[in-house]
Each structure stands twice: as C-alpha cells, then as structure tokens.
C-alpha cells in the first residue's frame, strides 16, 4: 500500500573517468533531451515478503510516462491495499529463521518469553508504528503480573524478556522493515546480582522452621559428603560425583562417552553438551564457549565410581539384550538411550527431599565444587580452567561461595597477623621502657658522682 505521493527523477549510466563511479544526479549531460531515463520512487507499506518499504521502477523515456506510471501504481495500491505487518506476524517469521541457529535451550527460552509475555502484550501492534513508549507501557503491565508462585516477576526475568525482544527487532531493522530498534535503549529495573549462600546451621534451622530458602544455595563440605554417602548405591552415583567433585555442567556430563574418559591418565575430555526441547529428541551441541572445550582431571575416588558404573552398565546391557541401545554414552537409561537433562534434575530433587537435606538446585553442585576447590587451596586459575570459564573474573565474581571453613581460616589468618603485630609492639614497648630506665639510672649515677666529686 502506498504511504506517500512518490517522486519521479532522471538518471543515466555515465561514469566519472577517474573514479569510475556513476555520476547519478550530477551528470552534466542529464539536462539534454534523450539522455538517460526517467524513474519513479513510491513509498509503500513494508511487508515481510517486500521489506524495503519503497518501490522503484525505471526506463521511462519521458517525464510524462514516468508520472503516468507513478499514478497507475498508486491507484492500484489504493484498490488493493496491503495489511501492515504486526509483531505477531514478525515473531512467526523470526522464530522460523532462528530455530536452527540457536542452542535448543536458548530457543526454548525465546519461545517461552514470546508465548507468555511478548505476544500477549505487543503482538497486536503494527511493527512500523512501534515506539519506545509503547514498549515501556507493555513492560509496565508485564512487571505488574505475578508468576506461578503468586510473586511479582523478578527483575532478572524482565531482563531476559527484553533480551528476547531486542534481537527480534534488530532482525526487523536488518530486514528493512523498521529504521531503528525501539527497544535498544529501554530503561527497566536491573536485577540484583544473587550471590550463593552457604547452608549454615542458622539458615538450616530457619528453613526447617519457616520453609524459607535462599534463591541460590551451596551445601557445606559435611553436607556434600553426606549426600554422596546416602547415594552411594544409586545407579547415577558416578554422575552426581562428577557434578560434586569436578563441577561439570549438567549437559556436559550427560554427553560424555566412554571414549572421552582416560582411566590411565586420569582425565575426561569435554567436547559437547546434550540438550533438547521438551518434546523433541535430544541432540549434541557445541559447548557454550571455547573455554568449555577442555580436559578435566579426575581424582581416584571419581575414577573408582566410574569403573563401578561401567560394570553396572555392562550388566544392564547384558540383561537388555537386543533391546539395548548402543549409544556409547557413559550415563544412560536402563535401555542404553540418553538421559534427559530435566529428568536428571528431577531425580536429584527427589533424592534431596527423600534424605531431608537442605534444598539446592542441581546446578548449585557446580557452585559448591568450585568453592570446595578454593577451600582446598587450589589456585583460582586452575579452578577457573577446570570449570571451563573464559576468565578467572567469572569464577571469583559469580561462582565463588566462601564456605564456613574457608571463612574461619581467613578470619584466623587475619587474627594471627594482628596477634603477631601486637606481640611485636609489646616487645618494642617493653624494650623501650627498659632502655629508658637504664639511661635514667646511668644519668642519675653520673650526676651523683659529679656532686660527690665537687663536695670533696
């Protein structure tokens, strides 16, 4: 549909002999009759199929021909108007484009935010009429909504919704549907950085009394050891030990194959992750970052657990017979097929509840593993490399949780420095007092001798 009156103009193909570029409107011969051709330029409503938003045609011999063509096109557009693109239509198009370019978990998050938040709030809006004020008003409504637990939506969730909207509108800019991204400078409440909290005795007592729990929590070393002891005979005990002792990501451990483990040299190679959407088959994907592709050292207890798990899996394969699925994966279902990451998280929650342990998420075992490494006086660079972080800043700023033992050691170290300084100060003070006393006695004796000598 035409959105303006349009223009006609004249152009030719002459080029500058030096730069070899076309003169365009600067050609000196353009005013001559018969030189060049006439063109029309008509603004139209952009669509997904024709996102340019401008119709250009040329090759007319005279201005009159071009003006008549412009009038014909405008009249045709008025008789056959095109509907403007709505955000819902663009979201459909954008979803189809990005589905095979994102990790399954990222695409699932985008879909959820579009379905639950962005489509209801903004889907009816015309894309070309979208403004920062319209988006801000829509997010005011989103912020006032409550989540499934009856609580206000957190600032971090709002930021994730914005992180879905911005790339969608950026893609619309690149497609030529809109001139700029109206969500680029959206000012919304920023989430507070959540620090992992250790399940101290006071926190545990309050949780048992009121049910309150930290959003991100870490077990103490005795709690972690108790969990491993209680799950000693669980068929996934080796998997939980990898999470607890080596801090692997959930999907990294589930994609391990037996060929990735070197029992002689005591390491495991992380080269992929196992992910999938709810109703779609699982698939292996490249790890999050380049640093995630790494070699992780294994302790002898973890190696012993992996050998026992290998024997158990061999027995399960023998029992399944021809029904066994030879995937080569280390951690599988009893049929040999891959374990779904969500099922592993559900089993972990069941075990924590069954043994009445303070509740944490499966991913919190990774926080705890990094904290345990630091408590064991492993240097920060080694801990960061083993965790697969790009920088030690990530390890120290996001994942590090100071366990009570490490905190007490730090407190005692500071106290030792103060006690040492106090002893040195007391020694210097006592020495100074003795030295001053000796000096006074010496001066007093010398004075007495002079008096005796003068009286004699």
CSV table of C-alpha atoms in Angstrom, one decimal, residues 51-401:
chain,number,residue,atom,x,y,z
A,51,UNK,CA,10.6,-5.3,3.4
A,52,UNK,CA,12.2,-2.4,1.6
A,53,UNK,CA,9.2,-0.2,2.0
A,54,UNK,CA,9.9,1.6,-1.3
A,55,UNK,CA,9.0,0.9,-4.9
A,56,UNK,CA,11.5,1.9,-7.6
A,57,UNK,CA,10.9,1.4,-11.3
A,58,UNK,CA,12.7,3.0,-14.3
A,59,UNK,CA,13.4,3.0,-18.0
A,60,UNK,CA,10.7,5.5,-19.0
A,61,UNK,CA,11.6,7.8,-22.0
A,62,UNK,CA,9.8,10.9,-20.8
A,63,UNK,CA,8.8,12.6,-17.6
A,64,UNK,CA,5.1,12.2,-18.6
A,65,UNK,CA,5.5,8.5,-19.0
A,66,UNK,CA,7.1,8.2,-15.5
A,67,UNK,CA,4.3,10.4,-13.9
A,68,UNK,CA,1.6,8.3,-15.5
A,69,UNK,CA,3.3,5.1,-14.3
A,70,UNK,CA,3.5,6.5,-10.8
A,71,UNK,CA,-0.2,7.4,-10.8
A,72,UNK,CA,-1.1,3.9,-12.1
A,73,UNK,CA,0.9,2.2,-9.4
A,74,UNK,CA,-0.5,4.4,-6.7
A,75,UNK,CA,-4.1,3.8,-7.9
A,76,UNK,CA,-3.5,0.0,-8.0
A,77,UNK,CA,-2.2,0.1,-4.4
A,78,UNK,CA,-5.3,2.1,-3.3
A,79,UNK,CA,-7.6,-0.5,-4.9
A,80,UNK,CA,-5.6,-3.5,-3.4
A,81,UNK,CA,-4.3,-2.3,0.0
A,82,UNK,CA,-1.8,-4.5,1.8
A,83,UNK,CA,-2.1,-5.1,5.5
A,84,UNK,CA,0.8,-3.8,7.6
A,85,UNK,CA,3.0,-6.3,9.4
A,86,UNK,CA,2.1,-6.9,13.0
A,87,UNK,CA,4.5,-8.0,15.7
A,88,UNK,CA,2.8,-11.4,15.8
A,89,UNK,CA,3.5,-11.9,12.1
A,90,UNK,CA,7.1,-10.8,12.5
A,91,UNK,CA,7.6,-13.1,15.6
A,92,UNK,CA,6.4,-16.1,13.5
A,93,UNK,CA,8.8,-15.2,10.7
A,94,UNK,CA,11.7,-14.6,13.2
A,95,UNK,CA,11.1,-17.8,15.1
A,96,UNK,CA,11.3,-19.9,11.9
A,97,UNK,CA,14.6,-18.2,11.0
A,98,UNK,CA,16.4,-18.7,14.2
A,99,UNK,CA,15.2,-22.2,15.2
A,100,UNK,CA,18.2,-23.9,13.6
A,101,UNK,CA,20.8,-21.3,14.6
A,102,UNK,CA,20.3,-21.4,18.4
A,103,UNK,CA,21.0,-23.9,21.0
A,104,UNK,CA,17.9,-25.9,21.9
A,105,UNK,CA,17.7,-24.4,25.4
A,106,UNK,CA,18.1,-20.8,24.1
A,107,UNK,CA,15.4,-21.3,21.5
A,108,UNK,CA,13.1,-22.8,24.1
A,109,UNK,CA,13.6,-19.7,26.3
A,110,UNK,CA,12.9,-17.4,23.4
A,111,UNK,CA,9.7,-19.3,22.6
A,112,UNK,CA,8.5,-19.2,26.2
A,113,UNK,CA,9.0,-15.4,26.5
A,114,UNK,CA,7.3,-14.8,23.2
A,115,UNK,CA,4.3,-17.0,24.1
A,116,UNK,CA,3.8,-15.9,27.6
A,117,UNK,CA,4.8,-12.3,27.6
A,118,UNK,CA,5.6,-10.6,24.3
A,119,UNK,CA,2.8,-11.8,22.1
A,120,UNK,CA,0.0,-11.0,24.6
A,121,UNK,CA,1.5,-7.6,25.4
A,122,UNK,CA,2.7,-6.4,21.9
A,123,UNK,CA,1.6,-9.0,19.3
A,124,UNK,CA,-1.3,-6.8,18.0
A,125,UNK,CA,0.9,-3.8,17.5
A,126,UNK,CA,1.9,-2.7,13.9
A,127,UNK,CA,5.6,-3.2,13.6
A,128,UNK,CA,6.2,0.2,11.8
A,129,UNK,CA,4.2,2.0,14.5
A,130,UNK,CA,6.1,0.6,17.4
A,131,UNK,CA,7.7,3.2,19.7
A,132,UNK,CA,9.8,3.1,22.9
A,133,UNK,CA,6.8,4.5,24.8
A,134,UNK,CA,4.5,1.6,23.6
A,135,UNK,CA,7.1,-0.9,24.6
A,136,UNK,CA,7.6,0.7,28.0
A,137,UNK,CA,3.9,0.7,28.7
A,138,UNK,CA,3.7,-3.0,27.7
A,139,UNK,CA,6.5,-3.8,30.1
A,140,UNK,CA,4.8,-1.9,32.9
A,141,UNK,CA,2.0,-4.4,32.5
A,142,UNK,CA,4.4,-7.4,32.4
A,143,UNK,CA,6.2,-6.2,35.6
A,144,UNK,CA,2.8,-6.0,37.4
A,145,UNK,CA,2.0,-9.6,36.6
A,146,UNK,CA,2.7,-12.4,39.0
A,147,UNK,CA,4.5,-15.7,38.4
A,148,UNK,CA,3.1,-19.2,39.0
A,149,UNK,CA,4.1,-18.9,42.7
A,150,UNK,CA,2.0,-15.7,43.2
A,151,UNK,CA,5.0,-13.5,43.4
A,152,UNK,CA,5.9,-10.5,41.2
A,153,UNK,CA,8.1,-11.2,38.2
A,154,UNK,CA,11.7,-10.7,39.1
A,155,UNK,CA,13.9,-8.1,37.5
A,156,UNK,CA,16.1,-10.8,36.1
A,157,UNK,CA,13.1,-12.4,34.3
A,158,UNK,CA,12.2,-9.0,32.9
A,159,UNK,CA,15.7,-8.5,31.5
A,160,UNK,CA,15.5,-11.9,29.9
A,161,UNK,CA,12.2,-10.9,28.2
A,162,UNK,CA,13.9,-7.8,26.9
A,163,UNK,CA,16.8,-9.9,25.7
A,164,UNK,CA,14.3,-11.8,23.6
A,165,UNK,CA,12.6,-8.7,22.2
A,166,UNK,CA,15.8,-6.8,21.2
A,167,UNK,CA,17.2,-9.3,18.8
A,168,UNK,CA,13.8,-9.8,17.2
A,169,UNK,CA,13.5,-6.1,16.5
A,170,UNK,CA,17.2,-5.9,15.4
A,171,UNK,CA,16.4,-8.5,12.8
A,172,UNK,CA,13.5,-6.4,11.6
A,173,UNK,CA,15.9,-3.4,11.2
A,174,UNK,CA,18.2,-5.6,9.2
A,175,UNK,CA,15.3,-6.7,7.0
A,176,UNK,CA,14.4,-3.1,6.3
A,177,UNK,CA,11.0,-3.2,8.0
A,178,UNK,CA,11.8,-0.5,10.5
A,179,UNK,CA,14.6,2.2,10.5
A,180,UNK,CA,15.8,1.6,14.1
A,181,UNK,CA,15.2,-0.7,17.1
A,182,UNK,CA,12.7,1.0,19.5
A,183,UNK,CA,13.8,-1.4,22.3
A,184,UNK,CA,17.5,-0.5,22.1
A,185,UNK,CA,17.6,2.0,24.9
A,186,UNK,CA,14.8,0.6,27.0
A,187,UNK,CA,15.3,1.6,30.7
A,188,UNK,CA,14.0,-1.1,33.1
A,189,UNK,CA,14.8,-2.2,36.6
A,190,UNK,CA,18.1,-4.0,36.6
A,191,UNK,CA,18.3,-7.3,38.5
A,192,UNK,CA,20.4,-7.5,41.7
A,193,UNK,CA,23.3,-9.9,41.5
A,194,UNK,CA,22.4,-13.0,43.5
A,195,UNK,CA,25.3,-14.4,45.5
A,196,UNK,CA,25.2,-18.1,46.5
A,197,UNK,CA,24.6,-18.6,50.2
A,198,UNK,CA,26.0,-21.4,52.3
A,199,UNK,CA,23.6,-23.6,54.3
A,200,UNK,CA,24.9,-22.6,57.7
A,201,UNK,CA,23.3,-24.0,60.8
A,202,UNK,CA,21.3,-20.8,61.3
A,203,UNK,CA,19.9,-20.9,57.8
A,204,UNK,CA,19.1,-24.6,58.1
A,205,UNK,CA,17.2,-24.0,61.3
A,206,UNK,CA,15.2,-21.2,59.8
A,207,UNK,CA,14.4,-23.2,56.7
A,208,UNK,CA,13.1,-26.1,58.9
A,209,UNK,CA,11.0,-23.7,60.9
A,210,UNK,CA,9.6,-21.4,58.2
A,211,UNK,CA,10.4,-23.0,54.9
A,212,UNK,CA,12.3,-20.0,53.7
A,213,UNK,CA,15.3,-20.8,51.5
A,214,UNK,CA,18.0,-18.7,49.6
A,215,UNK,CA,17.5,-18.4,45.8
A,216,UNK,CA,21.0,-19.8,45.3
A,217,UNK,CA,22.4,-22.0,48.0
A,218,UNK,CA,25.5,-24.2,48.5
A,219,UNK,CA,26.0,-27.2,50.8
A,220,UNK,CA,28.8,-27.2,53.3
A,221,UNK,CA,31.5,-29.8,52.9
A,222,UNK,CA,29.9,-32.2,55.5
A,223,UNK,CA,26.5,-31.9,53.8
A,224,UNK,CA,28.1,-32.7,50.4
A,225,UNK,CA,29.9,-35.7,51.8
A,226,UNK,CA,26.6,-36.9,53.4
A,227,UNK,CA,24.8,-36.6,50.1
A,228,UNK,CA,27.5,-38.8,48.4
A,229,UNK,CA,27.3,-41.3,51.3
A,230,UNK,CA,23.5,-41.5,51.1
A,231,UNK,CA,23.5,-42.0,47.3
A,232,UNK,CA,26.4,-44.5,47.4
A,233,UNK,CA,24.3,-47.3,45.8
A,234,UNK,CA,22.3,-45.1,43.4
A,235,UNK,CA,22.8,-46.1,39.7
A,236,UNK,CA,23.8,-42.5,38.9
A,237,UNK,CA,26.2,-42.0,41.8
A,238,UNK,CA,29.1,-41.6,39.5
A,239,UNK,CA,27.2,-38.8,37.7
A,240,UNK,CA,26.5,-37.0,40.9
A,241,UNK,CA,30.1,-37.3,42.0
A,242,UNK,CA,31.2,-35.6,38.7
A,243,UNK,CA,28.9,-32.7,39.5
A,244,UNK,CA,30.0,-32.5,43.1
A,245,UNK,CA,33.8,-33.1,42.8
A,246,UNK,CA,34.6,-31.7,39.3
A,247,UNK,CA,31.9,-29.1,38.7
A,248,UNK,CA,30.7,-30.3,35.3
A,249,UNK,CA,27.7,-28.6,33.7
A,250,UNK,CA,24.6,-30.8,33.6
A,251,UNK,CA,24.6,-31.2,29.8
A,252,UNK,CA,28.4,-31.7,29.7
A,253,UNK,CA,28.3,-34.8,31.9
A,254,UNK,CA,25.3,-36.3,30.1
A,255,UNK,CA,27.0,-36.1,26.7
A,256,UNK,CA,30.2,-38.0,27.9
A,257,UNK,CA,31.1,-41.1,26.0
A,258,UNK,CA,33.4,-43.8,27.4
A,259,UNK,CA,36.0,-42.8,24.8
A,260,UNK,CA,36.2,-39.4,26.4
A,261,UNK,CA,37.5,-40.9,29.7
A,262,UNK,CA,41.2,-41.8,30.0
A,263,UNK,CA,41.4,-44.1,33.1
A,264,UNK,CA,45.2,-44.4,32.8
A,265,UNK,CA,46.0,-40.7,32.6
A,266,UNK,CA,43.1,-39.8,34.9
A,267,UNK,CA,41.2,-37.2,32.9
A,268,UNK,CA,38.0,-36.7,31.0
A,269,UNK,CA,37.6,-34.6,27.7
A,270,UNK,CA,34.7,-32.2,27.5
A,271,UNK,CA,33.8,-31.7,23.8
A,272,UNK,CA,30.0,-31.5,23.6
A,273,UNK,CA,26.7,-30.9,25.5
A,274,UNK,CA,23.5,-32.9,25.4
A,275,UNK,CA,20.4,-30.7,25.0
A,276,UNK,CA,16.9,-30.9,23.7
A,277,UNK,CA,13.4,-29.3,23.8
A,278,UNK,CA,10.6,-30.8,25.8
A,279,UNK,CA,9.0,-32.9,23.0
A,280,UNK,CA,11.9,-33.1,20.6
A,281,UNK,CA,14.8,-35.7,20.5
A,282,UNK,CA,18.0,-34.9,22.3
A,283,UNK,CA,20.9,-33.7,20.3
A,284,UNK,CA,24.6,-33.0,21.0
A,285,UNK,CA,25.6,-29.4,20.6
A,286,UNK,CA,28.9,-27.5,20.8
A,287,UNK,CA,29.7,-26.2,24.4
A,288,UNK,CA,28.9,-22.7,25.5
A,289,UNK,CA,32.3,-21.1,24.9
A,290,UNK,CA,35.7,-22.0,23.6
A,291,UNK,CA,36.9,-22.4,27.1
A,292,UNK,CA,34.2,-25.0,27.8
A,293,UNK,CA,36.1,-27.4,25.5
A,294,UNK,CA,38.6,-28.7,28.0
A,295,UNK,CA,40.3,-31.5,29.8
A,296,UNK,CA,39.2,-32.1,33.4
A,297,UNK,CA,41.4,-34.0,35.9
A,298,UNK,CA,39.8,-36.9,37.8
A,299,UNK,CA,40.6,-38.0,41.3
A,300,UNK,CA,40.9,-41.7,42.3
A,301,UNK,CA,37.5,-41.8,44.1
A,302,UNK,CA,35.7,-40.5,41.0
A,303,UNK,CA,37.6,-42.9,38.8
A,304,UNK,CA,36.6,-45.8,41.1
A,305,UNK,CA,33.0,-44.7,40.9
A,306,UNK,CA,33.2,-44.5,37.1
A,307,UNK,CA,34.6,-48.0,36.9
A,308,UNK,CA,31.8,-49.4,39.1
A,309,UNK,CA,29.3,-47.6,36.9
A,310,UNK,CA,30.9,-49.1,33.8
A,311,UNK,CA,30.5,-52.6,35.3
A,312,UNK,CA,26.8,-51.8,36.2
A,313,UNK,CA,26.1,-50.6,32.7
A,314,UNK,CA,27.6,-53.7,31.2
A,315,UNK,CA,25.3,-55.8,33.4
A,316,UNK,CA,22.3,-53.7,32.3
A,317,UNK,CA,23.3,-54.1,28.6
A,318,UNK,CA,23.6,-57.9,29.0
A,319,UNK,CA,20.1,-58.0,30.7
A,320,UNK,CA,18.6,-55.9,27.9
A,321,UNK,CA,20.0,-58.0,25.2
A,322,UNK,CA,18.9,-56.9,21.7
A,323,UNK,CA,16.8,-54.1,23.2
A,324,UNK,CA,20.0,-52.3,24.3
A,325,UNK,CA,20.7,-49.0,22.5
A,326,UNK,CA,24.5,-48.9,21.9
A,327,UNK,CA,24.9,-45.1,22.1
A,328,UNK,CA,28.4,-45.3,23.8
A,329,UNK,CA,27.3,-42.8,26.4
A,330,UNK,CA,28.5,-43.1,29.9
A,331,UNK,CA,25.2,-42.2,31.6
A,332,UNK,CA,22.1,-43.7,30.1
A,333,UNK,CA,18.7,-45.1,30.9
A,334,UNK,CA,18.4,-48.8,31.6
A,335,UNK,CA,17.8,-49.3,27.9
A,336,UNK,CA,21.0,-47.5,26.8
A,337,UNK,CA,19.3,-44.5,25.5
A,338,UNK,CA,20.4,-41.0,26.6
A,339,UNK,CA,19.2,-39.4,29.8
A,340,UNK,CA,17.1,-36.3,29.5
A,341,UNK,CA,18.7,-33.4,31.5
A,342,UNK,CA,15.3,-32.4,33.0
A,343,UNK,CA,14.8,-36.0,34.3
A,344,UNK,CA,18.2,-35.9,36.0
A,345,UNK,CA,17.3,-32.6,37.7
A,346,UNK,CA,14.0,-34.1,38.9
A,347,UNK,CA,15.8,-37.2,40.3
A,348,UNK,CA,18.3,-35.0,42.1
A,349,UNK,CA,15.4,-33.0,43.7
A,350,UNK,CA,13.7,-36.3,44.7
A,351,UNK,CA,16.9,-37.5,46.4
A,352,UNK,CA,17.4,-34.3,48.3
A,353,UNK,CA,13.8,-34.3,49.5
A,354,UNK,CA,13.9,-38.1,50.4
A,355,UNK,CA,17.0,-37.6,52.6
A,356,UNK,CA,15.8,-34.4,54.2
A,357,UNK,CA,18.8,-32.3,53.0
A,358,UNK,CA,18.6,-28.5,52.6
A,359,UNK,CA,17.3,-27.9,49.1
A,360,UNK,CA,19.6,-26.8,46.4
A,361,UNK,CA,19.4,-27.0,42.6
A,362,UNK,CA,21.4,-29.5,40.6
A,363,UNK,CA,23.4,-26.6,39.1
A,364,UNK,CA,24.3,-25.4,42.6
A,365,UNK,CA,26.5,-28.5,42.9
A,366,UNK,CA,28.7,-26.7,40.4
A,367,UNK,CA,28.9,-23.6,42.7
A,368,UNK,CA,29.8,-26.0,45.5
A,369,UNK,CA,32.5,-27.8,43.5
A,370,UNK,CA,34.3,-24.5,42.7
A,371,UNK,CA,34.0,-23.4,46.3
A,372,UNK,CA,35.4,-26.7,47.5
A,373,UNK,CA,38.4,-26.3,45.2
A,374,UNK,CA,39.1,-22.9,46.6
A,375,UNK,CA,38.7,-24.2,50.1
A,376,UNK,CA,41.3,-26.9,49.3
A,377,UNK,CA,43.7,-24.1,48.4
A,378,UNK,CA,43.6,-24.8,44.7
A,379,UNK,CA,44.7,-21.6,42.9
A,380,UNK,CA,42.0,-19.6,41.2
A,381,UNK,CA,43.4,-20.0,37.7
A,382,UNK,CA,43.3,-23.8,37.9
A,383,UNK,CA,39.8,-23.8,39.3
A,384,UNK,CA,38.7,-21.5,36.5
A,385,UNK,CA,40.2,-23.7,33.8
A,386,UNK,CA,38.7,-26.8,35.2
A,387,UNK,CA,35.3,-25.2,35.4
A,388,UNK,CA,35.5,-24.0,31.8
A,389,UNK,CA,35.3,-20.3,32.4
A,390,UNK,CA,36.7,-17.7,30.0
A,391,UNK,CA,38.2,-15.7,32.8
A,392,UNK,CA,39.0,-16.0,36.5
A,393,UNK,CA,36.8,-13.0,37.0
A,394,UNK,CA,33.8,-15.2,36.2
A,395,UNK,CA,34.9,-17.7,38.7
A,396,UNK,CA,35.6,-15.2,41.5
A,397,UNK,CA,32.7,-12.9,40.9
A,398,UNK,CA,29.8,-15.3,40.1
A,399,UNK,CA,30.5,-18.8,41.2
A,400,UNK,CA,32.8,-18.5,44.2
A,401,UNK,CA,31.0,-19.1,47.5
